[in-house]
Coordinates of C-alpha atoms and ligand atoms in Angstrom, one line a residue:
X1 CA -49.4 195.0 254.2
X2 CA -50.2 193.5 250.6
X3 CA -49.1 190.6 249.3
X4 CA -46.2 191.9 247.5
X5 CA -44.3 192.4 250.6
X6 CA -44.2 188.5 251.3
X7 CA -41.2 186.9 250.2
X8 CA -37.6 187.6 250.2
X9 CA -36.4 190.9 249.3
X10 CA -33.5 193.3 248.5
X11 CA -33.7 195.8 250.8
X12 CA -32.1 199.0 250.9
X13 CA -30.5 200.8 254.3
X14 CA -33.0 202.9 256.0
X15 CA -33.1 205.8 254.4
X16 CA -32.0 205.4 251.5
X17 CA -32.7 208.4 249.1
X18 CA -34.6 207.4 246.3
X19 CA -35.0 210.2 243.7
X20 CA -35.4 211.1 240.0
X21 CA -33.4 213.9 238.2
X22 CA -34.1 216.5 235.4
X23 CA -32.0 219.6 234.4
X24 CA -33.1 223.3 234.0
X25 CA -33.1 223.3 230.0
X26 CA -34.1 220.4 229.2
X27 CA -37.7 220.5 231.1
X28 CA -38.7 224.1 231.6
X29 CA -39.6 225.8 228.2
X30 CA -40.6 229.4 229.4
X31 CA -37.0 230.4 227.5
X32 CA -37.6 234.4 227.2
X33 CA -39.9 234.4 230.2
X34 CA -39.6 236.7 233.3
X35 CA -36.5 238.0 232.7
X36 CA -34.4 234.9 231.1
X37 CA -31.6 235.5 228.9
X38 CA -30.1 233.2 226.7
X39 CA -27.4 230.7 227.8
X40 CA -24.9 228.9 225.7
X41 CA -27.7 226.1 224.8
X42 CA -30.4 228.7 223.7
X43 CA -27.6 229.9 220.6
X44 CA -26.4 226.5 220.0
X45 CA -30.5 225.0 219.8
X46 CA -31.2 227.7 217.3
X47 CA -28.5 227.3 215.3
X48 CA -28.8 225.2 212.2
X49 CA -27.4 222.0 212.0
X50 CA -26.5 222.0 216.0
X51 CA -29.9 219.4 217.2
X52 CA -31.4 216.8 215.3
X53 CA -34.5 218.4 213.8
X54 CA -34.1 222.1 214.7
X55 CA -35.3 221.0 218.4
X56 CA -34.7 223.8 220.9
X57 CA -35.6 224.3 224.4
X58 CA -38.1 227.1 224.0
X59 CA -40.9 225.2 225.3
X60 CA -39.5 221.9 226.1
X61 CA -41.7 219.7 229.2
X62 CA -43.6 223.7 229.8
X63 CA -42.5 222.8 233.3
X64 CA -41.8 226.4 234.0
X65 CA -45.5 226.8 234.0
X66 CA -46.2 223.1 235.4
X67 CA -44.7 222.5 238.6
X68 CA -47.5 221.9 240.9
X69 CA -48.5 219.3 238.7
X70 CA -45.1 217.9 238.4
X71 CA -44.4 217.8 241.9
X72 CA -47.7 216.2 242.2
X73 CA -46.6 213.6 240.2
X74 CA -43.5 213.3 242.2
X75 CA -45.3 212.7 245.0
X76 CA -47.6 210.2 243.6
X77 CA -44.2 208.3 243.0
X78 CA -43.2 208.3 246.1
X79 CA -39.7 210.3 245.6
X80 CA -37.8 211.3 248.7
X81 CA -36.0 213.6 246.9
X82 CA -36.2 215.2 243.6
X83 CA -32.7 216.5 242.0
X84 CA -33.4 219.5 239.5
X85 CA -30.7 222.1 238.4
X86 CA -30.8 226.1 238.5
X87 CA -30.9 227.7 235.2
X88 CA -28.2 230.5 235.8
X89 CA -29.5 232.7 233.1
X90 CA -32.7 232.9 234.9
X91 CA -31.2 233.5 238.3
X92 CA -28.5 235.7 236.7
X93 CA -29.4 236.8 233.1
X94 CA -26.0 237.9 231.7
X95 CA -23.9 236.3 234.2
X96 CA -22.8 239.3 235.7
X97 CA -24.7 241.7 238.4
X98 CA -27.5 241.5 240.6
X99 CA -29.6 238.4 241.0
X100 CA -33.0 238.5 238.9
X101 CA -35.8 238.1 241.4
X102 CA -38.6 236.7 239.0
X103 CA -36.0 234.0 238.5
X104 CA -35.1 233.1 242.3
X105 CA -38.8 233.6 242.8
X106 CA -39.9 230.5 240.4
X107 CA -37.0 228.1 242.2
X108 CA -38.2 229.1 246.2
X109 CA -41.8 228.1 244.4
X110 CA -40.0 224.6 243.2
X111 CA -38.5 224.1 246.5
X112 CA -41.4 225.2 248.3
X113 CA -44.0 222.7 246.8
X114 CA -41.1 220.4 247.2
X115 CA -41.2 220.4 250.9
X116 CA -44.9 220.9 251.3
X117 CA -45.0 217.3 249.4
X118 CA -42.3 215.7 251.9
X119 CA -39.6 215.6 249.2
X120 CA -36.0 216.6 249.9
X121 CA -34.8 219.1 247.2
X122 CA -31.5 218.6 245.7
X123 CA -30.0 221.8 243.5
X124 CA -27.7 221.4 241.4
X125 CA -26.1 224.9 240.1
X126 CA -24.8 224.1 236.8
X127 CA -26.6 222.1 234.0
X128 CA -24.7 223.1 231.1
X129 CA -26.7 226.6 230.8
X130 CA -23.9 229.3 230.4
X131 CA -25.3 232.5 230.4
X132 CA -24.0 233.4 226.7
X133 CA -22.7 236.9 227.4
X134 CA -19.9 235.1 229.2
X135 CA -19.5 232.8 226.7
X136 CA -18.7 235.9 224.1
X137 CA -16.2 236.5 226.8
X138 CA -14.5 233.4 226.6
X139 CA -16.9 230.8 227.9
X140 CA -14.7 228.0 230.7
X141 CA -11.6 228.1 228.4
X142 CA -11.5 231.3 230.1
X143 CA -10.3 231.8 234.1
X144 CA -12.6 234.9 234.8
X145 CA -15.6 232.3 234.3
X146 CA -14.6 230.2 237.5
X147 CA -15.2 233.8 239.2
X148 CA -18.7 234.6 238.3
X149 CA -19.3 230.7 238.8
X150 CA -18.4 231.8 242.6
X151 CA -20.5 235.0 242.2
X152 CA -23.7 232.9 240.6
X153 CA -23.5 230.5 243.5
X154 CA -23.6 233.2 246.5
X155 CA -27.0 234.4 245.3
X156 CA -28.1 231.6 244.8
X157 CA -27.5 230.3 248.4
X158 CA -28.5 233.3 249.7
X159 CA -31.6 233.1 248.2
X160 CA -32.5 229.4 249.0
X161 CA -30.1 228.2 251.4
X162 CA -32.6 228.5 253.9
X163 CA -34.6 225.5 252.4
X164 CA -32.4 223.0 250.2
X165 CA -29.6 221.3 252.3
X166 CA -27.9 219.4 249.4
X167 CA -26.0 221.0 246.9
X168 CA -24.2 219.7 244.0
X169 CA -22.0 222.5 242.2
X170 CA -21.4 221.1 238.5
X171 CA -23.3 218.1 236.8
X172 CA -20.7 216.1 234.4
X173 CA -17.9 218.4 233.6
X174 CA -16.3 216.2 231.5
X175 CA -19.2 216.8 229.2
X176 CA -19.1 220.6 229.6
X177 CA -15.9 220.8 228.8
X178 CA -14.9 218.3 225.9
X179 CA -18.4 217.6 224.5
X180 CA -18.3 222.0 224.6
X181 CA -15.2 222.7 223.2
X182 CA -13.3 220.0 222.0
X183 CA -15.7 217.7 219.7
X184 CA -18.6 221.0 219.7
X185 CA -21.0 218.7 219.8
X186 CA -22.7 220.4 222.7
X187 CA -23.0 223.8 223.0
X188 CA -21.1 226.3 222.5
X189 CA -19.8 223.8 219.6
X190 CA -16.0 224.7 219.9
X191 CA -13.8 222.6 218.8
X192 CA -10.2 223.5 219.9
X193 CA -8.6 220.8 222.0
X194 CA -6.7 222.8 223.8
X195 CA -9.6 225.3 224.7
X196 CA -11.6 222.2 226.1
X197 CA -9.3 221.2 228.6
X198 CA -8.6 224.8 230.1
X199 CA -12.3 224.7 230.1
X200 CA -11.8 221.3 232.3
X201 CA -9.7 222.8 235.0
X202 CA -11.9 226.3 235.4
X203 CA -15.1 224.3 235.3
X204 CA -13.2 222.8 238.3
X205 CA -11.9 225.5 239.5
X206 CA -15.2 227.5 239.3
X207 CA -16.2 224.0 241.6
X208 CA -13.9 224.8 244.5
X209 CA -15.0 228.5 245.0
X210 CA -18.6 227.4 244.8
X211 CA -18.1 224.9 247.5
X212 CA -16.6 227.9 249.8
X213 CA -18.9 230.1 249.0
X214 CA -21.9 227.1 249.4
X215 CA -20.2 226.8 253.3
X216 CA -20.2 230.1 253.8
X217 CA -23.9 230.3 252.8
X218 CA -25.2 227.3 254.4
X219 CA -22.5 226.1 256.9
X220 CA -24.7 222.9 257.7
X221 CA -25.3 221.9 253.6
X222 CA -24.4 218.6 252.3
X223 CA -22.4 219.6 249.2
X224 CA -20.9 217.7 246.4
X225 CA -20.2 217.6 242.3
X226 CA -21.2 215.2 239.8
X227 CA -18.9 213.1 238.0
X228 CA -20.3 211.2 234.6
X229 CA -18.1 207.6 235.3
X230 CA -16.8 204.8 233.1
X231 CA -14.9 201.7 233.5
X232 CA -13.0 201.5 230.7
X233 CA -11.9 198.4 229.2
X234 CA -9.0 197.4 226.8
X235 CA -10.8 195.6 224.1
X236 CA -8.1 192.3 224.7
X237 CA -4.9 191.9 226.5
X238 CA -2.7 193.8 224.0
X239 CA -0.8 196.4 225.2
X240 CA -1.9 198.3 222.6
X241 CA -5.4 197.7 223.6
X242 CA -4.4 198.0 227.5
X243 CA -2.7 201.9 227.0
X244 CA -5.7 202.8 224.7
X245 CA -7.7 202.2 227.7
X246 CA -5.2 203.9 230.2
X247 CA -5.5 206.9 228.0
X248 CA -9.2 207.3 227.6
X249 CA -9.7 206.1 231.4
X250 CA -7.1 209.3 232.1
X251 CA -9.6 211.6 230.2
X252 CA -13.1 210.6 231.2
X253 CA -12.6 209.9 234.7
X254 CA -9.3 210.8 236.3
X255 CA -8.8 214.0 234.8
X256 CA -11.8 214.8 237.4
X257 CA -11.2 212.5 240.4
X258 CA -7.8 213.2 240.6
X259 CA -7.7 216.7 241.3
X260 CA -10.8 217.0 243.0
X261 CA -10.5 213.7 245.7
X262 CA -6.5 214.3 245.1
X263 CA -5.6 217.8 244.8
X264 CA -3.2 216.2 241.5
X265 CA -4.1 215.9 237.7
X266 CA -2.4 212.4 236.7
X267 CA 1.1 212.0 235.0
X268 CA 0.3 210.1 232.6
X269 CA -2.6 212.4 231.3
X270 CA -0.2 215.6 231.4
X271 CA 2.1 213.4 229.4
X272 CA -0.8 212.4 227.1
X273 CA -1.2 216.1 226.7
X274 CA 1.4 217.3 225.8
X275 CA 0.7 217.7 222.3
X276 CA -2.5 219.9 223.0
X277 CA -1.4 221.9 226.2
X278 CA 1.2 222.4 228.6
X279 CA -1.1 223.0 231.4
X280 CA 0.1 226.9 231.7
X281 CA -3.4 227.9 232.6
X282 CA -2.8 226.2 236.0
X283 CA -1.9 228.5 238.6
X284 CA -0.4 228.1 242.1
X285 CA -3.0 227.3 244.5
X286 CA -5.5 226.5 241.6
X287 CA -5.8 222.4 242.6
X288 CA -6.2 223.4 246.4
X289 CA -8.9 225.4 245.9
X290 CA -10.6 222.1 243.5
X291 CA -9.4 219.5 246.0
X292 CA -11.7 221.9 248.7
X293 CA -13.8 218.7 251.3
X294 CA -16.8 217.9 249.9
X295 CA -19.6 215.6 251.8
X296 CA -20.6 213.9 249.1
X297 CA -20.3 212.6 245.8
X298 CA -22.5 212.5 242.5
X299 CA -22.1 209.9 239.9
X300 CA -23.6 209.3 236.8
X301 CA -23.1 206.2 235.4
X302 CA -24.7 204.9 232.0
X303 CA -22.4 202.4 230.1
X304 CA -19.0 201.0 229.5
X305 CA -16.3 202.3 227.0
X306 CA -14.5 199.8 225.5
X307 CA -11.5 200.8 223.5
X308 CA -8.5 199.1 221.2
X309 CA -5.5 201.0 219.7
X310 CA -5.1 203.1 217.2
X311 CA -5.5 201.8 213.8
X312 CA -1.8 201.5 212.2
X313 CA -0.3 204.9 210.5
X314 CA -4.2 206.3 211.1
X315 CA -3.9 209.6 211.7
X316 CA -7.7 210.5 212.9
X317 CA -9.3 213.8 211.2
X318 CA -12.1 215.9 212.8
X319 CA -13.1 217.0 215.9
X320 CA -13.2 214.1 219.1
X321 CA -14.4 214.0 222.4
X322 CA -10.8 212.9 223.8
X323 CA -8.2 216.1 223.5
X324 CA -4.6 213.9 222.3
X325 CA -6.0 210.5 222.1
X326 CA -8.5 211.9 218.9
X327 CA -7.0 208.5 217.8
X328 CA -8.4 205.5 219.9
X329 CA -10.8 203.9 218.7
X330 CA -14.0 202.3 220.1
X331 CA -15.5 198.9 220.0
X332 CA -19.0 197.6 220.2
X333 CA -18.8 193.9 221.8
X334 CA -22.0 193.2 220.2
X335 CA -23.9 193.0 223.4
X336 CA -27.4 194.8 224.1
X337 CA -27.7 198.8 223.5
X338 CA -30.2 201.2 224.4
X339 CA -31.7 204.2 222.0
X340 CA -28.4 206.2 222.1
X341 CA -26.4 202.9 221.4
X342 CA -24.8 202.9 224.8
X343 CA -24.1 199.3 225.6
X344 CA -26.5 198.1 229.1
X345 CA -23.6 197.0 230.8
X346 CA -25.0 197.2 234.6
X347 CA -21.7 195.2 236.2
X348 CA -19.8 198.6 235.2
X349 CA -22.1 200.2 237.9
X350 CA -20.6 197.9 241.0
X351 CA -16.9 198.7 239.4
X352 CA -17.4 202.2 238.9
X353 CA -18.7 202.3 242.4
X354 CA -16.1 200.0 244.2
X355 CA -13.3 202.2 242.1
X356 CA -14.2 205.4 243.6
X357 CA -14.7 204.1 246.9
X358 CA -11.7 202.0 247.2
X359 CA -9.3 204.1 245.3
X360 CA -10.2 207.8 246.1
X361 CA -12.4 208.2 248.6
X362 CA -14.7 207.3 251.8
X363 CA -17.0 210.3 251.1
X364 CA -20.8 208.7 251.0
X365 CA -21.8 208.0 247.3
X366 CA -24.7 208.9 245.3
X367 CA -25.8 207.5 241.9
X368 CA -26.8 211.2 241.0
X369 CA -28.4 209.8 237.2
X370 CA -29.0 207.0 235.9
X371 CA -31.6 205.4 233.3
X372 CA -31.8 204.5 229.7
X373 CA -33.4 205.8 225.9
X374 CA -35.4 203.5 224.3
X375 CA -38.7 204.2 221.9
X376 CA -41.5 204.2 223.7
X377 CA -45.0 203.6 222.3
X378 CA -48.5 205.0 223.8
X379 CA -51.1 202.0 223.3
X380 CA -54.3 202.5 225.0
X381 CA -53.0 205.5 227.1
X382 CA -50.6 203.3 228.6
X383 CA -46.9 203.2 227.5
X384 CA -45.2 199.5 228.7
X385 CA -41.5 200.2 228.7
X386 CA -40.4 196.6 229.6
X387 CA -37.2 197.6 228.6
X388 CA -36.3 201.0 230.5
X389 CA -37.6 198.8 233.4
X390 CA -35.6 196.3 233.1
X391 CA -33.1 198.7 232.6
X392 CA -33.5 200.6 235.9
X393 CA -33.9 196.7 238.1
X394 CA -30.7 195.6 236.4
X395 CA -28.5 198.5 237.9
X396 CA -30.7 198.8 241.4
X397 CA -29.8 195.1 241.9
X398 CA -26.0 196.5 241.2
X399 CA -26.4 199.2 243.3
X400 CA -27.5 197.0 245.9
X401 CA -24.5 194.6 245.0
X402 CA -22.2 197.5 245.5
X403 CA -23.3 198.5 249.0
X404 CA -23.6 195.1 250.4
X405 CA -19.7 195.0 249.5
X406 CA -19.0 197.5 251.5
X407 CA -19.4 201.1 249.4
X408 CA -21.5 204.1 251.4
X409 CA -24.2 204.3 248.5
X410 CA -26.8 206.8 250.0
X411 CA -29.3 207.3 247.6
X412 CA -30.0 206.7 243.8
X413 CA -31.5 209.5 241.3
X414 CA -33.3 208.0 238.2
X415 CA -32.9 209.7 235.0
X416 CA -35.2 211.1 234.5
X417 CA -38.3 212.2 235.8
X418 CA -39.7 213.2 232.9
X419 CA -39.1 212.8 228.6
X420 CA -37.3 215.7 228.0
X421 CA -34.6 217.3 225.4
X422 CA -32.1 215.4 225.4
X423 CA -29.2 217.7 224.3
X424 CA -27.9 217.3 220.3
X425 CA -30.5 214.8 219.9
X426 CA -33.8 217.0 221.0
X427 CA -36.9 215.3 221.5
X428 CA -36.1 212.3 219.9
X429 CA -34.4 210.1 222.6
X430 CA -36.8 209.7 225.7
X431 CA -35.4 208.8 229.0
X432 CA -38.4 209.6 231.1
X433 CA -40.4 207.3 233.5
X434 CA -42.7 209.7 232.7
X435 CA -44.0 209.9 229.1
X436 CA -44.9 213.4 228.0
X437 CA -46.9 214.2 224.6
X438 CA -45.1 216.8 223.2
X439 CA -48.2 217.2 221.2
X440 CA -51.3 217.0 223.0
X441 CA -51.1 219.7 225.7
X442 CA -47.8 217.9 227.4
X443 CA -50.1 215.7 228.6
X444 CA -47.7 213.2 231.3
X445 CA -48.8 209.3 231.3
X446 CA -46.9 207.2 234.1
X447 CA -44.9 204.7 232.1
X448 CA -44.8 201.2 233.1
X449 CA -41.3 201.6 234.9
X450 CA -42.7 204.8 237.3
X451 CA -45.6 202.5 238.9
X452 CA -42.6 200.1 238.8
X453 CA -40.0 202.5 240.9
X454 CA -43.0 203.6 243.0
X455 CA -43.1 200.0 244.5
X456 CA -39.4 200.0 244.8
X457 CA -39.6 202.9 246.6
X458 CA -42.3 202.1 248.9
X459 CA -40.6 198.3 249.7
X460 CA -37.6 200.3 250.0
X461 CA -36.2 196.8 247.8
X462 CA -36.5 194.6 245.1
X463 CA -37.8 191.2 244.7
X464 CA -35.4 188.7 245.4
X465 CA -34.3 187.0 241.8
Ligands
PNW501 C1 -26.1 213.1 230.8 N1 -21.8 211.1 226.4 O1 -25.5 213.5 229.6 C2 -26.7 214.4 231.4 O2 -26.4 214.7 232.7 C3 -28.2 214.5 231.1 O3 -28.6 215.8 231.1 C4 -28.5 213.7 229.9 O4 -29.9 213.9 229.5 C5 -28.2 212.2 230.2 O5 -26.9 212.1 230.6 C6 -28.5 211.3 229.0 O6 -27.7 211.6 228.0 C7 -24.6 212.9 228.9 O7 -21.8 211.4 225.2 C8 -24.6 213.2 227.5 O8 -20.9 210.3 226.9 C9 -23.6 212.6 226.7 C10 -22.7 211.7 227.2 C11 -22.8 211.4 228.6 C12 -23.7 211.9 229.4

């Protein structure tokens, strides 16, 4: 027992899953490789003008061709669990059909050296990676996509529901859906409101029949979805202010909780609506197939929106994240931001938390991301990211807030394992605790807040403040 371990602590429950996260696209190059079509992504990254720089996945971390190492790595952290997603146009290269076996064969590999190291896997079976031949079809505006969602999922648990035991269906469907098709600036980089929030309810929808067909597969899995969260907060106490924040809080989080932990999309977001859709595309039965028990559930949480009313006699132009409420505008309060210019707001962790648990549900929780952008600078072969690590201690010591209050946080997945591409903006956000040198041989070098984690992980705490 060294010397750190003297002195008063944090300490986590036993057991606590401490993890990192990645996504398929964003880590494993190897785009055309052993059978892999293109998804949704693929188009979008090599299209002009989509990602800063003409950045694309093609090669990304190589981690295709890099795993051992990369689970190495893992282990040298310490992980208990590793949270990675399934890249459907591997598994399934059109979206339609029989399962590719090259591309099953590369995720039992994954898992395999997973286990061998001690570390519980966690698959996640959508990342964002449409396969684009059902995106020509109509993409998630489009019900028949829910369906091969279903399809996807069965050979994918029949292939490796033997060795992962916790499953989360979709990662951030909010961001599928109106980054997708309502502001385009994710791919496929549509921009018809109405088209995102169909897209909304089949993603969800294409949830619930993955979940069956995950208990059919694996009756004893732990399975779940992740939500990306936000408190949302009125910019002052005018009403104005207070129903700009209703509005946005009705799009990026209730439009999800409700009808999966309630079986009900809200009244006040139909109402909102109106103007873009009059929910037609939802059939009889649809929200009790979404509302189907889970065991768990995901949350990513990053930062805070804070919002004020529409500007008077505006009428917004362009293409928005927010389907109806195009309109609302948000603030910056001036306080510290990260790379992306996301406000470091860890208190909105414990509230996002306590929310869930205290108005929707008792399920146990997971922080399935969380983690921060900022530039990073090799010096010496070291990179020192004071920041990202203060960062990551900031919203552990909320985490740990929130479950000495009384919410069933289980585990907490950092993002992200690894630098990677980070969606519109490529390479040139890193998020990793790992550094990776894009150009000399992807070379990975531990960043200051990885040896960090590691001793998190191993006190299963944090110093007392
Ligand atoms: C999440 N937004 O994405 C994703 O799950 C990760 O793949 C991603 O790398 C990470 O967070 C960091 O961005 C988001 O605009 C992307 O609000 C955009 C938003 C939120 C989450």
């Amino acid at each position: 027992v060294g010397v750190l371990d003297q002195g008063p602590q944090l300490s986590f429950p036993p057991g606590f899953l401490w993890g990192a996260a990645t996504a398929a696209y964003q880590i494993e190059g190897a785009a055309t490789e052993a059978g892999r079509k293109p998804s949704i992504w693929d188009t979008f990254s090599h299209t002009e003008g989509r990602v800063v720089e003409g950045h694309t996945g093609d090669v990304a971390c190589d981690h295709y061709h890099r795993v051992a190492e990369d689970v190495r790595l893992m282990a040298e952290l310490g992980l208990k669990s590793y949270r990675f997603s399934v890249a459907w146009p591997r598994v399934q290269p059109t979206g339609s059909g029989p399962a590719n076996q090259q591309g099953l064969d590369f995720y039992r590999r994954l898992v395999d050296e997973l286990l061998a190291h001690g570390i519980e896997p966690w698959l996640t079976l959508y990342h964002w990676d449409l396969p684009q031949p059902l995106e020509d079809e109509g993409g998630w505006p489009v019900r028949d996509t829910a369906g091969r969602f279903a399809d996807y999922t069965r050979l994918v648990v029949d292939a490796l529901g033997d060795r992962v035991r916790y499953w989360t269906t979709l990662n951030e469907p909010w961001c599928s859906a109106f980054l997708g098709y309502s502001s385009g600036v994710h791919a496929p980089g549509r921009t018809d409101p109405a088209a995102a929030v169909r897209a909304g309810h089949h993603l969800m929808l294409g949830h619930g029949l993955a979940v069956q067909a995950l208990r059919a597969g694996r009756p004893d899995a732990e399975v779940g979805v992740t939500v990306n969260l936000y408190p949302v907060t009125p910019a002052t106490d005018a009403p104005g202010d207070v129903d700009a924040a209703r509005r946005i809080d009705g799009l990026a989080n209730r439009f999800f909780l409700d009808p999966l932990l309630r079986g009900s999309y809200p009244a006040d977001l139909r109402a909102d609506l109106r103007a873009v859709t009059d929910f037609g595309h939802v059939r009889d039965g649809d929200l009790a197939v979404i509302a189907t028990p889970l065991d768990l559930l995901g949350v990513n949480y990053y930062s805070r929106h804070v919002v004020t009313a529409p500007a008077e006699g505006a009428e917004r132009s362009g293409p928005s994240d927010w389907p109806g409420s195009a309109d609302v505008r948000f603030v910056k309060r001036g306080v510290p931001v990260t790379d992306m210019g996301w406000e470091i707001d860890a208190p909105g962790l414990v509230e996002t938390l306590r929310r869930v648990h205290d108005e929707y549900t008792d399920l146990p929780l997971y922080v399935t991301e969380n983690g921060s952008a900022f530039v990073d600078t090799v010096v010496d072969g070291r990179v020192d990211d004071a920041d990202r690590l203060a960062y990551f201690d900031s919203h552990l010591r909320a985490a740990h807030a929130a479950i000495s209050s009384g919410v069933p946080l289980r585990g907490y997945f950092a993002w992200s394992l690894l630098d990677n591409f980070e969606w519109a903006w490529g390479y040139t956000k890193r998020f990793g605790m790992i550094y990776v040198d894009y150009d000399n041989d992807q070379a990975r070098i531990p960043k200051s807040s990885a040896r960090w984690y590691a001793e998190v992980i191993r006190r299963n705490g944090l110093a007392a403040q």
